Amino acid sequence: MCLNRTMTNEELSQQIAALTATVTEKFNEIDKRFEQIDKHLEQIDTRFEGIDGRLDKLQAGQDDLATKYDNLKAGQDNLVAKHADLQVGLDDLRTKYGEMNEKQGYIVNAQQTIAKTQDELQRALEEHGAKLEEDFTDMKATQASIQHDISRINRKMIIEAGVRDTMHESVFSTQDSHYRELDRRLRVLEAHFPELGQQGA
């Protein structure tokens, strides 16, 4: 009778060892899956770092464009001021033209020179305006491209987040199932061998 009890305890130990090995193997598989998830998250972090770099470059480009725009605006204001000064000078010359007929030839030449200067200033203003419009068009195109990339990555993140949540639920469900099965088997063994339950207590 004592020999039979010893053999039964050995068999019980073997079953417990087998269950322990199975649980250990499952946990190792779970650890591997989590390692894969961690690698995937690291790849996502790397992608975001690349996006941050591009956004920094875009911001630097926008700041540079803003600086250029301010410089061009200051230049335009200066040209407008000079144009106003020239207009005042032209009005003054016209007044003097009426008072000094003897200097008519000089005044006519001066008017022609001023008119030429006005045309040059006008062309310069138009060229600056066209350049500003081109710069802003390029900037809008760049912003649209970056916004498209951000939207695409956001969609990928949403999809990847759904996959990750599903994987977590599967892992935890499997783990809970293994624990419940192990507990059930231990209770069956304790029911057949009450002395095991007393030893555990």
Coordinates of C-alpha atoms in Angstrom, one line a residue:
M1 CA 0.0 0.0 0.0
C2 CA 2.8 2.4 0.9
L3 CA 4.6 1.5 -2.4
N4 CA 1.5 2.2 -4.5
R5 CA 1.2 5.6 -2.8
T6 CA 4.8 6.4 -3.6
M7 CA 4.3 5.6 -7.2
T8 CA 1.2 7.7 -7.4
N9 CA 3.0 10.7 -5.9
E10 CA 5.7 10.3 -8.5
E11 CA 3.2 10.2 -11.2
L12 CA 1.6 13.3 -9.8
S13 CA 5.0 15.0 -9.7
Q14 CA 5.5 14.1 -13.3
Q15 CA 2.2 15.6 -14.3
I16 CA 2.9 18.8 -12.4
A17 CA 6.3 19.0 -14.0
A18 CA 4.7 18.5 -17.4
L19 CA 2.2 21.2 -16.7
T20 CA 4.9 23.5 -15.5
A21 CA 6.9 22.9 -18.7
T22 CA 3.8 23.6 -20.8
V23 CA 3.1 26.8 -19.0
T24 CA 6.7 27.9 -19.2
E25 CA 6.7 27.2 -22.9
K26 CA 3.6 29.3 -23.4
F27 CA 5.0 32.2 -21.4
N28 CA 8.1 32.0 -23.6
E29 CA 6.0 32.3 -26.7
I30 CA 4.2 35.2 -25.1
D31 CA 7.5 36.9 -24.3
K32 CA 8.6 36.5 -28.0
R33 CA 5.3 38.0 -29.2
F34 CA 5.8 41.0 -26.8
E35 CA 9.4 41.4 -28.1
Q36 CA 8.0 41.5 -31.7
I37 CA 5.5 44.1 -30.6
D38 CA 8.2 46.2 -28.9
K39 CA 10.3 46.1 -32.1
H40 CA 7.2 47.2 -34.1
L41 CA 6.7 50.1 -31.7
E42 CA 10.3 51.1 -32.0
Q43 CA 9.9 51.2 -35.8
I44 CA 6.9 53.4 -35.3
D45 CA 8.9 55.7 -33.0
T46 CA 11.7 55.9 -35.7
R47 CA 9.1 56.9 -38.3
F48 CA 7.8 59.6 -36.0
E49 CA 11.3 60.9 -35.4
G50 CA 11.7 61.1 -39.2
I51 CA 8.5 63.0 -39.4
D52 CA 9.6 65.4 -36.6
G53 CA 12.8 66.0 -38.6
R54 CA 10.8 66.8 -41.7
L55 CA 8.5 69.1 -39.8
D56 CA 11.5 70.9 -38.3
K57 CA 12.9 71.4 -41.7
L58 CA 9.6 72.6 -43.0
Q59 CA 9.3 75.0 -40.0
A60 CA 12.9 76.3 -40.8
G61 CA 11.9 76.8 -44.4
Q62 CA 8.7 78.6 -43.4
D63 CA 10.8 80.8 -41.0
D64 CA 13.2 81.5 -43.9
L65 CA 10.3 82.4 -46.2
A66 CA 8.8 84.7 -43.5
T67 CA 12.2 86.4 -43.2
K68 CA 12.5 86.8 -46.9
Y69 CA 8.9 88.1 -47.0
D70 CA 9.7 90.7 -44.3
N71 CA 12.8 91.8 -46.2
L72 CA 10.9 92.1 -49.4
K73 CA 8.0 93.9 -47.7
A74 CA 10.5 96.3 -46.2
G75 CA 12.0 96.8 -49.6
Q76 CA 8.6 97.4 -51.1
D77 CA 7.8 99.9 -48.4
N78 CA 11.1 101.6 -49.1
L79 CA 10.3 101.7 -52.8
V80 CA 6.8 103.0 -52.1
A81 CA 8.4 105.8 -50.0
K82 CA 10.8 106.6 -52.7
H83 CA 8.0 106.6 -55.3
A84 CA 6.1 109.0 -53.1
D85 CA 9.1 111.2 -52.8
L86 CA 9.6 111.1 -56.5
Q87 CA 6.0 112.0 -57.0
V88 CA 6.4 115.0 -54.7
G89 CA 9.5 115.9 -56.6
L90 CA 7.6 115.6 -59.9
D91 CA 4.8 117.9 -58.6
D92 CA 7.4 120.4 -57.5
L93 CA 9.1 120.3 -60.9
R94 CA 5.7 120.9 -62.6
T95 CA 5.1 123.9 -60.4
K96 CA 8.5 125.3 -61.2
Y97 CA 7.9 124.6 -64.9
G98 CA 5.0 127.0 -64.8
E99 CA 7.0 129.6 -63.1
M100 CA 10.3 129.2 -65.0
N101 CA 9.6 128.9 -68.8
E102 CA 13.3 129.6 -69.5
K103 CA 14.2 126.3 -67.9
Q104 CA 11.6 124.4 -69.8
G105 CA 14.1 122.1 -71.6
Y106 CA 15.7 121.1 -68.3
I107 CA 12.4 120.4 -66.7
V108 CA 11.3 118.2 -69.6
N109 CA 14.4 116.2 -69.4
A110 CA 13.9 115.8 -65.6
Q111 CA 10.4 114.6 -66.2
Q112 CA 11.5 112.0 -68.7
T113 CA 14.1 110.8 -66.2
I114 CA 11.6 110.6 -63.4
A115 CA 9.1 108.8 -65.7
K116 CA 11.7 106.2 -66.6
T117 CA 12.6 105.8 -62.9
Q118 CA 8.9 105.3 -62.1
D119 CA 8.6 102.6 -64.8
E120 CA 11.6 100.8 -63.4
L121 CA 10.2 101.1 -59.9
Q122 CA 6.9 99.7 -61.1
R123 CA 8.6 96.8 -62.9
A124 CA 10.6 96.1 -59.7
L125 CA 7.4 96.1 -57.7
E126 CA 5.7 93.7 -60.1
E127 CA 8.7 91.4 -60.1
H128 CA 8.8 91.3 -56.3
G129 CA 5.0 90.7 -56.2
A130 CA 5.3 87.8 -58.7
K131 CA 8.3 86.3 -56.7
L132 CA 6.3 86.5 -53.4
E133 CA 3.3 84.8 -55.1
E134 CA 5.6 82.0 -56.4
D135 CA 7.2 81.5 -53.0
F136 CA 3.8 81.3 -51.2
T137 CA 2.5 78.8 -53.9
D138 CA 5.5 76.6 -53.3
M139 CA 5.0 76.8 -49.6
K140 CA 1.4 75.8 -49.9
A141 CA 2.3 72.8 -52.1
T142 CA 4.9 71.7 -49.5
Q143 CA 2.4 72.0 -46.7
A144 CA -0.2 70.0 -48.6
S145 CA 2.4 67.3 -49.2
I146 CA 3.4 67.1 -45.5
Q147 CA -0.3 67.1 -44.5
H148 CA -0.9 64.2 -46.9
D149 CA 2.0 62.2 -45.3
I150 CA 0.7 62.9 -41.8
S151 CA -2.8 61.8 -42.7
R152 CA -1.4 58.6 -44.3
I153 CA 0.7 57.8 -41.2
N154 CA -2.3 58.5 -38.9
R155 CA -4.3 56.0 -40.9
K156 CA -1.5 53.4 -40.6
M157 CA -1.3 54.1 -36.8
I158 CA -5.0 53.5 -36.4
I159 CA -4.8 50.2 -38.3
E160 CA -1.7 49.1 -36.3
A161 CA -3.3 50.1 -33.0
G162 CA -6.3 47.9 -33.8
V163 CA -4.0 44.9 -34.6
R164 CA -2.0 45.4 -31.4
D165 CA -5.2 45.5 -29.2
T166 CA -6.4 42.3 -30.8
M167 CA -3.1 40.6 -30.1
H168 CA -3.1 41.8 -26.5
E169 CA -6.6 40.3 -26.0
S170 CA -5.6 37.0 -27.5
V171 CA -2.5 36.8 -25.4
F172 CA -4.3 37.5 -22.1
S173 CA -7.2 35.2 -23.0
T174 CA -4.7 32.3 -23.7
Q175 CA -2.9 33.0 -20.4
D176 CA -6.1 33.1 -18.4
S177 CA -7.2 29.8 -20.0
H178 CA -4.0 28.1 -19.1
Y179 CA -4.3 29.2 -15.4
R180 CA -7.9 28.1 -15.2
E181 CA -7.0 24.7 -16.7
L182 CA -4.1 24.3 -14.3
D183 CA -6.2 25.2 -11.3
R184 CA -8.9 22.7 -12.4
R185 CA -6.4 19.9 -12.7
L186 CA -4.9 20.7 -9.3
R187 CA -8.4 20.6 -7.7
V188 CA -9.1 17.2 -9.3
L189 CA -5.8 15.9 -7.9
E190 CA -6.6 17.3 -4.4
A191 CA -10.0 15.6 -4.6
H192 CA -8.3 12.2 -5.3
F193 CA -5.4 12.8 -2.9
P194 CA -6.7 14.9 0.1
E195 CA -3.3 14.6 1.8
L196 CA -1.9 16.9 -1.0
G197 CA -4.3 19.6 -0.1
Q198 CA -3.4 19.3 3.6
Q199 CA 0.3 19.5 2.8
G200 CA -0.3 22.7 0.7
A201 CA -2.3 24.2 3.5

